[in-house]
CSV table of C-alpha atoms and ligand atoms in Angstrom, one decimal:
chain,number,residue,atom,x,y,z
A,28,MET,CA,-69.5,78.4,14.8
A,29,ALA,CA,-72.4,77.3,16.9
A,30,ALA,CA,-74.6,80.0,18.6
A,31,THR,CA,-73.6,78.9,22.0
A,32,GLU,CA,-70.0,80.0,21.2
A,33,VAL,CA,-71.1,83.6,20.7
A,34,ALA,CA,-69.4,85.3,23.6
A,35,GLN,CA,-72.0,87.0,25.8
A,36,SER,CA,-70.4,90.4,26.2
A,37,ARG,CA,-70.6,93.7,24.4
A,38,ARG,CA,-67.6,94.7,22.3
A,39,ILE,CA,-67.3,97.8,20.3
A,40,VAL,CA,-64.3,98.0,18.0
A,41,THR,CA,-65.4,100.5,15.3
A,42,GLU,CA,-67.9,103.3,14.9
A,43,ILE,CA,-71.5,102.0,14.7
A,44,PRO,CA,-72.1,101.2,11.9
A,45,GLY,CA,-68.5,100.2,11.0
A,46,PRO,CA,-66.8,100.5,7.6
A,47,LYS,CA,-67.8,97.1,6.4
A,48,SER,CA,-71.4,97.7,7.3
A,49,ARG,CA,-71.3,101.1,5.6
A,50,ALA,CA,-69.9,99.6,2.4
A,51,ILE,CA,-72.7,97.0,2.3
A,52,GLN,CA,-75.2,99.7,3.0
A,53,GLU,CA,-73.9,101.6,0.0
A,54,ARG,CA,-74.4,98.6,-2.2
A,55,ARG,CA,-77.8,98.1,-0.7
A,56,ARG,CA,-78.9,101.6,-1.9
A,57,SER,CA,-78.7,100.4,-5.5
A,58,ALA,CA,-80.0,96.9,-5.0
A,59,VAL,CA,-82.7,97.0,-2.3
A,60,ALA,CA,-86.0,98.8,-2.6
A,61,GLN,CA,-85.7,101.8,-0.4
A,62,GLY,CA,-89.2,101.3,1.1
A,63,VAL,CA,-87.8,98.7,3.4
A,64,GLY,CA,-86.0,100.3,6.3
A,65,SER,CA,-83.5,99.1,8.9
A,66,VAL,CA,-83.5,100.4,12.5
A,67,LEU,CA,-79.8,100.0,12.9
A,68,PRO,CA,-77.9,99.2,9.7
A,69,VAL,CA,-75.1,97.1,11.1
A,70,TYR,CA,-74.8,94.0,8.9
A,71,VAL,CA,-75.0,90.8,10.9
A,72,GLU,CA,-72.3,88.1,10.9
A,73,ARG,CA,-73.7,85.8,13.7
A,74,ALA,CA,-75.9,86.0,16.7
A,75,GLY,CA,-76.7,84.0,19.9
A,76,GLY,CA,-78.0,84.5,23.4
A,77,GLY,CA,-78.3,88.2,24.0
A,78,ILE,CA,-75.7,89.2,21.4
A,79,VAL,CA,-75.7,90.2,17.8
A,80,GLU,CA,-72.2,90.3,16.1
A,81,ASP,CA,-71.7,92.5,13.0
A,82,VAL,CA,-69.4,92.2,10.1
A,83,ASP,CA,-66.9,94.7,11.6
A,84,GLY,CA,-66.5,92.5,14.7
A,85,ASN,CA,-68.7,94.6,17.0
A,86,ALA,CA,-70.9,92.7,19.5
A,87,LEU,CA,-74.1,94.4,20.3
A,88,ILE,CA,-76.6,93.8,23.1
A,89,ASP,CA,-79.9,92.6,21.6
A,90,PHE,CA,-83.0,94.3,23.1
A,91,GLY,CA,-85.0,93.5,19.9
A,92,SER,CA,-85.0,89.7,19.2
A,93,GLY,CA,-85.6,90.6,15.6
A,94,ILE,CA,-88.9,92.0,16.7
A,95,ALA,CA,-89.9,89.4,19.3
A,96,VAL,CA,-88.9,86.4,17.2
A,97,THR,CA,-85.8,84.8,18.8
A,98,ASN,CA,-87.4,84.2,22.2
A,99,VAL,CA,-85.3,81.1,22.6
A,100,GLY,CA,-82.2,82.9,21.4
A,101,ASN,CA,-80.7,83.2,18.0
A,102,ALA,CA,-79.5,80.0,16.3
A,103,ASP,CA,-80.3,78.0,19.4
A,104,PRO,CA,-78.4,74.7,18.7
A,105,ARG,CA,-81.5,72.5,19.2
A,106,VAL,CA,-83.4,74.6,16.7
A,107,VAL,CA,-80.5,74.5,14.2
A,108,GLU,CA,-79.9,70.8,14.6
A,109,ARG,CA,-83.6,69.8,14.2
A,110,ALA,CA,-84.1,72.1,11.2
A,111,ALA,CA,-80.9,71.0,9.5
A,112,GLU,CA,-81.8,67.3,10.0
A,113,GLN,CA,-85.1,68.1,8.3
A,114,LEU,CA,-83.5,70.0,5.5
A,115,GLY,CA,-81.2,67.0,4.8
A,116,ARG,CA,-84.3,64.8,4.3
A,117,PHE,CA,-86.6,67.0,2.2
A,118,THR,CA,-87.0,70.7,1.9
A,119,HIS,CA,-90.6,71.0,0.6
A,120,THR,CA,-93.4,68.9,-0.7
A,121,CYS,CA,-96.3,71.2,0.0
A,122,PHE,CA,-98.6,70.0,2.8
A,123,MET,CA,-101.5,70.3,0.3
A,124,VAL,CA,-99.8,67.8,-2.0
A,125,ASN,CA,-97.9,65.3,0.1
A,126,PRO,CA,-98.2,66.0,3.8
A,127,TYR,CA,-95.7,65.2,6.6
A,128,GLU,CA,-95.8,64.5,10.3
A,129,ALA,CA,-94.0,67.6,11.6
A,130,TYR,CA,-96.9,69.8,10.4
A,131,VAL,CA,-99.3,67.6,12.4
A,132,GLU,CA,-97.0,67.6,15.4
A,133,VAL,CA,-96.8,71.5,15.4
A,134,CYS,CA,-100.6,71.7,15.3
A,135,GLU,CA,-100.9,69.2,18.2
A,136,ALA,CA,-98.4,71.3,20.2
A,137,LEU,CA,-100.3,74.5,19.5
A,138,ASN,CA,-103.6,72.9,20.4
A,139,ARG,CA,-102.1,71.8,23.6
A,140,ILE,CA,-100.4,75.0,24.8
A,141,THR,CA,-102.8,77.7,23.7
A,142,PRO,CA,-105.4,78.9,26.3
A,143,GLY,CA,-108.5,76.8,26.9
A,144,ASP,CA,-109.0,73.0,27.1
A,145,HIS,CA,-111.7,72.8,24.4
A,146,GLU,CA,-111.3,70.8,21.3
A,147,LYS,CA,-109.0,72.7,18.9
A,148,ARG,CA,-107.6,72.7,15.3
A,149,SER,CA,-104.7,74.6,13.8
A,150,ILE,CA,-103.5,75.7,10.3
A,151,LEU,CA,-99.9,76.7,9.6
A,152,LEU,CA,-99.0,79.7,7.4
A,153,ASN,CA,-95.9,81.8,6.7
A,154,SER,CA,-96.4,85.2,8.4
A,155,GLY,CA,-98.3,86.9,11.1
A,156,ALA,CA,-100.3,88.9,8.5
A,157,GLU,CA,-101.3,85.7,6.8
A,158,ALA,CA,-102.4,84.2,10.1
A,159,VAL,CA,-104.6,87.3,10.8
A,160,GLU,CA,-106.1,87.2,7.3
A,161,ASN,CA,-106.9,83.5,7.7
A,162,ALA,CA,-108.4,84.1,11.2
A,163,VAL,CA,-110.8,86.6,9.5
A,164,LYS,CA,-111.6,84.2,6.7
A,165,ILE,CA,-112.4,81.4,9.2
A,166,ALA,CA,-114.5,83.7,11.4
A,167,ARG,CA,-116.5,85.0,8.4
A,168,SER,CA,-117.0,81.5,7.0
A,169,ALA,CA,-118.1,80.1,10.3
A,170,THR,CA,-120.5,82.9,11.2
A,171,GLY,CA,-121.8,83.9,7.8
A,172,ARG,CA,-121.2,87.5,8.9
A,173,GLN,CA,-118.8,90.1,7.5
A,174,ALA,CA,-118.0,92.9,9.9
A,175,VAL,CA,-114.6,92.9,11.6
A,176,VAL,CA,-113.9,95.1,14.7
A,177,VAL,CA,-110.4,96.3,15.5
A,178,PHE,CA,-109.0,99.0,17.8
A,179,ASP,CA,-107.1,102.2,17.9
A,180,HIS,CA,-103.3,101.7,17.9
A,181,ALA,CA,-103.7,98.2,16.4
A,182,TYR,CA,-101.1,96.6,14.3
A,183,HIS,CA,-102.0,93.4,12.3
A,184,GLY,CA,-99.7,93.4,9.3
A,185,ARG,CA,-99.0,94.8,5.8
A,186,THR,CA,-101.1,92.8,3.4
A,187,ASN,CA,-104.2,94.6,2.1
A,188,LEU,CA,-106.6,93.2,4.6
A,189,THR,CA,-104.2,93.6,7.6
A,190,MET,CA,-103.2,97.1,6.5
A,191,GLY,CA,-106.9,97.9,6.8
A,192,LEU,CA,-107.0,96.3,10.3
A,193,THR,CA,-103.9,98.3,11.3
A,194,ALA,CA,-104.5,101.7,12.8
A,195,LYS,CA,-101.4,103.8,12.0
A,196,ASN,CA,-101.3,105.5,8.6
A,197,MET,CA,-97.6,106.4,8.3
A,198,PRO,CA,-95.7,104.4,7.3
A,199,TYR,CA,-98.0,101.3,7.0
A,200,LYS,CA,-100.9,102.5,4.9
A,201,GLN,CA,-99.9,105.8,3.3
A,202,GLY,CA,-100.6,105.6,-0.5
A,203,PHE,CA,-101.5,101.9,-0.4
A,204,GLY,CA,-105.3,102.0,-0.4
A,205,PRO,CA,-108.0,101.3,-1.2
A,206,PHE,CA,-108.4,99.0,1.8
A,207,ALA,CA,-110.9,96.2,2.4
A,208,GLY,CA,-114.4,97.1,3.6
A,209,GLU,CA,-116.4,96.1,6.7
A,210,ILE,CA,-113.5,97.1,9.1
A,211,HIS,CA,-114.7,99.0,12.1
A,212,ARG,CA,-112.3,100.7,14.5
A,213,MET,CA,-113.1,101.1,18.2
A,214,PRO,CA,-111.4,102.9,21.1
A,215,MET,CA,-108.6,101.1,23.0
A,216,ALA,CA,-108.4,100.9,26.7
A,217,TYR,CA,-105.1,102.9,26.9
A,218,PRO,CA,-104.6,103.5,30.6
A,219,TYR,CA,-101.9,106.2,30.4
A,220,ARG,CA,-104.0,108.3,28.0
A,221,TRP,CA,-107.5,107.6,29.2
A,222,PRO,CA,-109.2,111.0,29.8
A,223,THR,CA,-110.8,110.0,33.2
A,224,GLY,CA,-107.7,108.2,34.4
A,225,PRO,CA,-106.4,104.6,34.4
A,226,ASP,CA,-108.8,103.3,37.1
A,227,ASN,CA,-111.9,104.1,35.0
A,228,CYS,CA,-110.3,103.0,31.8
A,229,GLY,CA,-111.2,99.3,31.6
A,230,PRO,CA,-114.9,99.6,32.3
A,231,GLU,CA,-115.4,102.8,30.4
A,232,ALA,CA,-113.6,101.7,27.3
A,233,ALA,CA,-115.5,98.3,27.3
A,234,ALA,CA,-118.8,100.2,27.6
A,235,MET,CA,-117.9,102.5,24.7
A,236,VAL,CA,-116.9,99.5,22.5
A,237,ILE,CA,-120.0,97.6,23.3
A,238,GLU,CA,-122.2,100.7,22.6
A,239,GLN,CA,-120.5,101.5,19.3
A,240,ILE,CA,-120.7,97.9,18.1
A,241,THR,CA,-124.3,97.7,19.0
A,242,LYS,CA,-125.4,101.1,17.6
A,243,GLN,CA,-123.1,101.5,14.6
A,244,ILE,CA,-122.6,98.0,13.3
A,245,GLY,CA,-125.2,95.7,15.0
A,246,ALA,CA,-123.7,92.8,17.0
A,247,GLN,CA,-125.5,90.3,14.7
A,248,ASN,CA,-123.4,91.5,11.8
A,249,VAL,CA,-120.0,91.2,13.4
A,250,ALA,CA,-117.9,88.1,12.5
A,251,ALA,CA,-114.9,88.8,14.6
A,252,VAL,CA,-113.3,91.2,17.1
A,253,VAL,CA,-109.6,91.1,16.5
A,254,ILE,CA,-107.3,92.4,19.3
A,255,GLU,CA,-103.7,92.2,20.5
A,256,PRO,CA,-103.8,91.3,24.2
A,257,ILE,CA,-100.9,93.7,24.6
A,258,GLN,CA,-100.6,96.0,21.6
A,259,GLY,CA,-97.1,95.7,20.0
A,260,GLU,CA,-96.3,98.2,17.3
A,261,GLY,CA,-98.9,100.5,18.8
A,262,GLY,CA,-96.7,101.1,21.8
A,263,PHE,CA,-96.9,98.1,24.1
A,264,ILE,CA,-100.3,99.3,25.4
A,265,GLU,CA,-101.6,96.9,28.0
A,266,PRO,CA,-105.4,97.2,28.0
A,267,ALA,CA,-106.7,98.3,31.4
A,268,PRO,CA,-107.8,95.5,33.7
A,269,GLY,CA,-111.3,94.2,33.0
A,270,PHE,CA,-111.4,95.4,29.4
A,271,LEU,CA,-110.5,92.2,27.6
A,272,PRO,CA,-112.8,90.0,29.8
A,273,ALA,CA,-115.7,92.4,29.2
A,274,VAL,CA,-115.1,92.4,25.4
A,275,VAL,CA,-114.9,88.6,25.4
A,276,GLU,CA,-118.1,88.3,27.4
A,277,PHE,CA,-119.9,90.5,24.9
A,278,CYS,CA,-118.5,88.4,22.0
A,279,ARG,CA,-119.7,85.2,23.6
A,280,ALA,CA,-123.2,86.6,24.2
A,281,ASN,CA,-123.5,87.7,20.6
A,282,GLY,CA,-121.9,84.9,18.6
A,283,ILE,CA,-118.9,87.0,17.7
A,284,VAL,CA,-115.6,85.2,17.2
A,285,PHE,CA,-113.0,86.7,19.6
A,286,VAL,CA,-109.6,86.6,17.9
A,287,ALA,CA,-106.5,87.3,20.0
A,288,ASP,CA,-103.6,88.4,17.8
A,289,GLU,CA,-100.7,87.0,19.8
A,290,VAL,CA,-98.2,87.2,17.0
A,291,GLN,CA,-95.9,89.5,19.1
A,292,THR,CA,-97.1,88.5,22.6
A,293,GLY,CA,-97.0,84.7,22.2
A,294,PHE,CA,-94.5,82.0,23.3
A,295,ALA,CA,-93.5,83.1,26.8
A,296,ARG,CA,-92.7,86.7,25.8
A,297,THR,CA,-95.0,88.4,28.4
A,298,GLY,CA,-94.3,86.0,31.3
A,299,ASP,CA,-97.2,83.7,30.3
A,300,MET,CA,-97.1,81.3,27.4
A,301,PHE,CA,-99.7,83.6,25.9
A,302,ALA,CA,-100.7,87.1,27.0
A,303,SER,CA,-104.4,86.2,27.0
A,304,GLU,CA,-103.8,84.0,30.1
A,305,HIS,CA,-103.0,87.0,32.3
A,306,GLU,CA,-106.7,87.8,32.7
A,307,GLY,CA,-107.9,84.3,32.1
A,308,VAL,CA,-109.1,85.1,28.6
A,309,VAL,CA,-109.8,82.1,26.3
A,310,PRO,CA,-109.8,83.3,22.7
A,311,ASP,CA,-112.0,81.5,20.1
A,312,LEU,CA,-109.1,81.9,17.6
A,313,ILE,CA,-105.5,82.8,18.3
A,314,THR,CA,-103.0,84.0,15.7
A,315,THR,CA,-99.3,83.2,16.3
A,316,ALA,CA,-96.0,83.8,14.4
A,317,LYS,CA,-92.9,85.6,15.4
A,318,GLY,CA,-91.6,83.6,18.5
A,319,ILE,CA,-93.0,80.3,17.2
A,320,ALA,CA,-89.9,78.8,15.5
A,321,GLY,CA,-86.7,80.3,16.8
A,322,GLY,CA,-86.3,82.6,13.8
A,323,LEU,CA,-87.7,80.5,10.9
A,324,PRO,CA,-90.8,81.8,9.1
A,325,LEU,CA,-93.9,80.1,10.4
A,326,ALA,CA,-97.3,81.3,11.6
A,327,ALA,CA,-100.5,79.7,12.7
A,328,VAL,CA,-104.2,80.1,13.5
A,329,THR,CA,-105.4,77.9,16.4
A,330,GLY,CA,-109.0,77.8,17.6
A,331,ARG,CA,-112.2,76.1,18.4
A,332,ALA,CA,-112.6,73.0,16.3
A,333,GLU,CA,-116.2,73.9,15.3
A,334,LEU,CA,-115.0,77.2,13.9
A,335,MET,CA,-111.8,76.0,12.3
A,336,ASP,CA,-113.6,73.0,10.7
A,337,ALA,CA,-116.5,75.2,9.4
A,338,VAL,CA,-114.4,76.1,6.3
A,339,HIS,CA,-115.1,74.0,3.2
A,340,GLY,CA,-112.3,71.6,2.1
A,341,GLY,CA,-109.6,73.3,0.1
A,342,GLY,CA,-110.7,76.8,1.4
A,343,LEU,CA,-107.5,77.3,3.4
A,344,GLY,CA,-103.9,76.7,2.5
A,345,GLY,CA,-100.9,78.1,0.7
A,346,THR,CA,-97.8,76.7,-1.1
A,347,TYR,CA,-95.3,77.2,1.7
A,348,GLY,CA,-97.5,77.2,4.8
A,349,GLY,CA,-96.0,74.9,7.4
A,350,ASN,CA,-92.7,74.4,5.6
A,351,PRO,CA,-91.0,71.3,7.0
A,352,ALA,CA,-87.8,73.0,8.1
A,353,ALA,CA,-89.9,75.7,9.9
A,354,CYS,CA,-92.0,73.0,11.5
A,355,ALA,CA,-88.9,71.2,12.7
A,356,ALA,CA,-87.6,74.4,14.1
A,357,ALA,CA,-90.9,75.2,15.8
A,358,LEU,CA,-90.9,71.8,17.5
A,359,ALA,CA,-87.4,72.4,18.9
A,360,ALA,CA,-88.2,76.0,19.9
A,361,LEU,CA,-91.5,75.0,21.7
A,362,SER,CA,-89.7,72.3,23.7
A,363,ALA,CA,-86.9,74.7,24.4
A,364,ILE,CA,-89.4,77.1,25.9
A,365,GLU,CA,-90.7,74.4,28.2
A,366,ALA,CA,-87.3,72.8,29.0
A,367,ASP,CA,-85.6,76.1,29.7
A,368,GLY,CA,-88.4,77.5,31.8
A,369,LEU,CA,-88.6,80.6,29.6
A,370,VAL,CA,-92.1,81.7,31.0
A,371,GLU,CA,-90.5,82.1,34.4
A,372,ARG,CA,-87.4,83.6,32.9
A,373,ALA,CA,-89.5,86.2,31.0
A,374,ARG,CA,-91.1,87.1,34.4
A,375,ALA,CA,-87.7,87.6,36.0
A,376,ILE,CA,-86.6,89.8,33.1
A,377,GLY,CA,-89.7,91.9,33.5
A,378,GLU,CA,-89.1,92.4,37.2
A,379,LEU,CA,-85.5,93.4,36.6
A,380,MET,CA,-86.3,95.8,33.8
A,381,LEU,CA,-89.4,97.4,35.4
A,382,GLY,CA,-87.6,97.9,38.6
A,383,ARG,CA,-84.7,99.8,36.9
A,384,LEU,CA,-86.9,101.7,34.5
A,385,ARG,CA,-89.2,102.9,37.3
A,386,GLU,CA,-86.1,104.3,39.1
A,387,LEU,CA,-85.2,106.0,35.8
A,388,ALA,CA,-88.8,107.4,35.5
A,389,ALA,CA,-88.6,108.9,39.0
A,390,LYS,CA,-85.4,110.7,37.9
A,391,TYR,CA,-86.2,111.8,34.4
A,392,GLU,CA,-89.5,113.6,33.8
A,393,VAL,CA,-89.3,112.8,30.1
A,394,ILE,CA,-90.3,109.2,31.0
A,395,GLY,CA,-94.0,109.5,31.3
A,396,ASP,CA,-94.9,105.9,31.6
A,397,VAL,CA,-93.2,102.5,32.2
A,398,ARG,CA,-95.3,99.5,31.2
A,399,GLY,CA,-95.4,96.0,29.9
A,400,ARG,CA,-95.1,92.5,31.2
A,401,GLY,CA,-92.3,89.9,31.1
A,402,ALA,CA,-89.7,90.6,28.4
A,403,MET,CA,-92.1,93.0,26.6
A,404,ILE,CA,-91.4,96.3,28.3
A,405,ALA,CA,-91.8,99.9,27.1
A,406,ILE,CA,-91.3,103.5,28.2
A,407,GLU,CA,-93.3,106.3,26.8
A,408,LEU,CA,-91.6,109.7,26.5
A,409,VAL,CA,-93.4,113.0,27.0
A,410,GLN,CA,-92.5,116.6,26.9
A,411,ASP,CA,-94.7,118.0,29.6
A,412,ALA,CA,-97.5,117.4,32.1
A,413,ASP,CA,-100.0,117.3,29.2
A,414,ARG,CA,-98.2,114.2,28.0
A,415,THR,CA,-97.2,115.7,24.6
A,416,PRO,CA,-95.2,113.0,22.8
A,417,ALA,CA,-91.5,113.6,23.0
A,418,THR,CA,-90.4,112.4,19.6
A,419,GLU,CA,-87.1,114.3,19.4
A,420,ALA,CA,-86.0,113.0,22.8
A,421,LEU,CA,-86.8,109.5,21.6
A,422,ALA,CA,-84.6,110.0,18.5
A,423,LYS,CA,-81.7,111.2,20.6
A,424,VAL,CA,-82.0,108.3,23.1
A,425,LEU,CA,-82.2,105.7,20.4
A,426,SER,CA,-79.3,107.1,18.5
A,427,PHE,CA,-77.2,107.3,21.6
A,428,CYS,CA,-78.0,103.7,22.5
A,429,HIS,CA,-77.3,102.5,19.0
A,430,SER,CA,-73.9,104.2,18.9
A,431,ARG,CA,-73.0,102.4,22.1
A,432,GLY,CA,-74.0,99.0,20.8
A,433,LEU,CA,-77.5,98.5,22.1
A,434,VAL,CA,-80.1,97.2,19.7
A,435,LEU,CA,-83.2,99.1,20.7
A,436,LEU,CA,-86.5,99.7,18.9
A,437,SER,CA,-89.2,102.4,18.9
A,438,ALA,CA,-93.0,102.0,18.6
A,439,GLY,CA,-96.2,103.9,19.2
A,440,THR,CA,-98.8,105.8,17.3
A,441,TYR,CA,-97.1,109.0,18.3
A,442,GLY,CA,-93.6,107.6,17.7
A,443,ASN,CA,-92.6,108.3,21.4
A,444,VAL,CA,-92.3,104.8,22.8
A,445,ILE,CA,-89.1,102.8,23.4
A,446,ARG,CA,-89.8,99.1,23.3
A,447,MET,CA,-87.6,96.4,24.8
A,448,LEU,CA,-87.9,92.8,23.6
A,449,PRO,CA,-84.7,91.0,24.7
A,450,PRO,CA,-84.3,87.3,23.9
A,451,LEU,CA,-85.6,85.3,26.9
A,452,VAL,CA,-82.2,83.6,27.2
A,453,ILE,CA,-80.3,86.9,27.7
A,454,GLY,CA,-78.2,87.0,30.9
A,455,ASP,CA,-78.8,89.5,33.8
A,456,GLU,CA,-75.4,91.1,33.1
A,457,LEU,CA,-76.2,92.0,29.6
A,458,LEU,CA,-79.7,93.2,30.7
A,459,HIS,CA,-78.1,95.5,33.3
A,460,GLU,CA,-75.4,96.7,30.8
A,461,GLY,CA,-78.1,97.5,28.2
A,462,LEU,CA,-80.1,99.4,30.9
A,463,ASP,CA,-76.9,101.2,32.0
A,464,ILE,CA,-76.5,102.5,28.4
A,465,LEU,CA,-80.2,103.6,28.4
A,466,GLU,CA,-79.6,105.4,31.7
A,467,GLU,CA,-76.6,107.2,30.2
A,468,ALA,CA,-78.7,108.2,27.3
A,469,PHE,CA,-81.2,109.9,29.5
A,470,ALA,CA,-78.4,111.5,31.6
A,471,GLN,CA,-77.1,113.0,28.3
A,472,LEU,CA,-80.4,114.4,27.1
B,4,PLP,C1,-95.7,91.5,13.5
B,4,PLP,C2,-97.1,91.4,13.8
B,4,PLP,C3,-98.0,91.0,12.7
B,4,PLP,C4,-97.5,90.7,11.3
B,4,PLP,O1,-96.6,89.7,11.3
B,4,PLP,P1,-95.7,89.5,10.0
B,4,PLP,O2,-95.1,88.2,10.2
B,4,PLP,O3,-94.8,90.6,9.9
B,4,PLP,O4,-96.7,89.5,8.8
B,4,PLP,C5,-99.3,90.9,13.1
B,4,PLP,N1,-99.8,91.1,14.3
B,4,PLP,C6,-99.0,91.5,15.3
B,4,PLP,C7,-99.5,91.8,16.7
B,4,PLP,C8,-97.6,91.7,15.1
B,4,PLP,O5,-96.8,92.1,16.0
């Protein structure tokens, strides 16, 4: 059954999870390492548009997109067709052994659509973490420097280097050390929690970062500053206005490679093709993954030709990086984003969601903040005027929404943020229905 045939309406026919899902979950316990969790253990049968159908015949509203991956929708027929055509010709040769055109085409597309009209090069990899690791390798190789600057609330992946770059200990880092050296963490311009208020946040945070880099590391020792232009896992924290441009300017003045980790924010998600564009930021290197290939595993680093080409021949690569089926899927997904006007659609989703969530926030004090851009929207839950994180309320809201068939994720250093990442092809009706469920959850608190 093609994805387009997945009926775009919620349907709940069993408890959530249903009996078939529970039976598979039981088998899972003795087969799958328990360190890997699942937000909502309903086992999937098919998915398309804004709907995920499970093995019990329930149809759930998707506010997760598999963590910001299926921006163009799940199993988009154009993605499926192009990847299937490629699979039928060859599945793998390894680009480092016998190359193929689709890899080159994806790099050409990335060089074209990423911010800045300078000369660019790209490399393809398998995961977001691998992209971030490679960006650091390239920045170190190109600058001859070692230090890497990251931020509070950052999330960059689960490999050893990217765990080190990631801020939150539990669950990402606990027990997994030692971590790589020369990683330096700086304050984040987090408007909602900035001590002197959101209006001062951008300039004050930038000044603190610049001072700490200068005094504690020495700008001349810094290879790269790595930052998410809107933090994802950290709680959809949009840096206060002016912060990113000030950090970029400091990097430019000091020969530091500015790396935008757009693994979660990329590919129309935030209502721009890339979130950096919002403040006119042009990264030296940009890491992408998640939304790049309509659900197939692919990642990339794209950046200034002189940096990318500074690495010696054979210094970059990997067996599967830029797998041909993933490349074919990416080409279809990237043209779908443009053909379907998904940048504009993401903006419309953002307006709809922010409007309704602000109404909710006015009604329920537990909603301390509503934020985000495009189809990357979050609410932060607090217990009181001191903004104490409301983690219990979050658990109740999530579990209510899950039981009603709304796929919803949490986030945040304090575990008190509900994040919404619907596929960009979701219809307004499903969006409203999902928000109705969320509203009911708050009414029930
Ligand atoms: C998800 C994510 C990563 C890691 O990507 P994986 O594909 O899971 O390795 C890195 N950076 C950001 C901003 C992410 O959201």
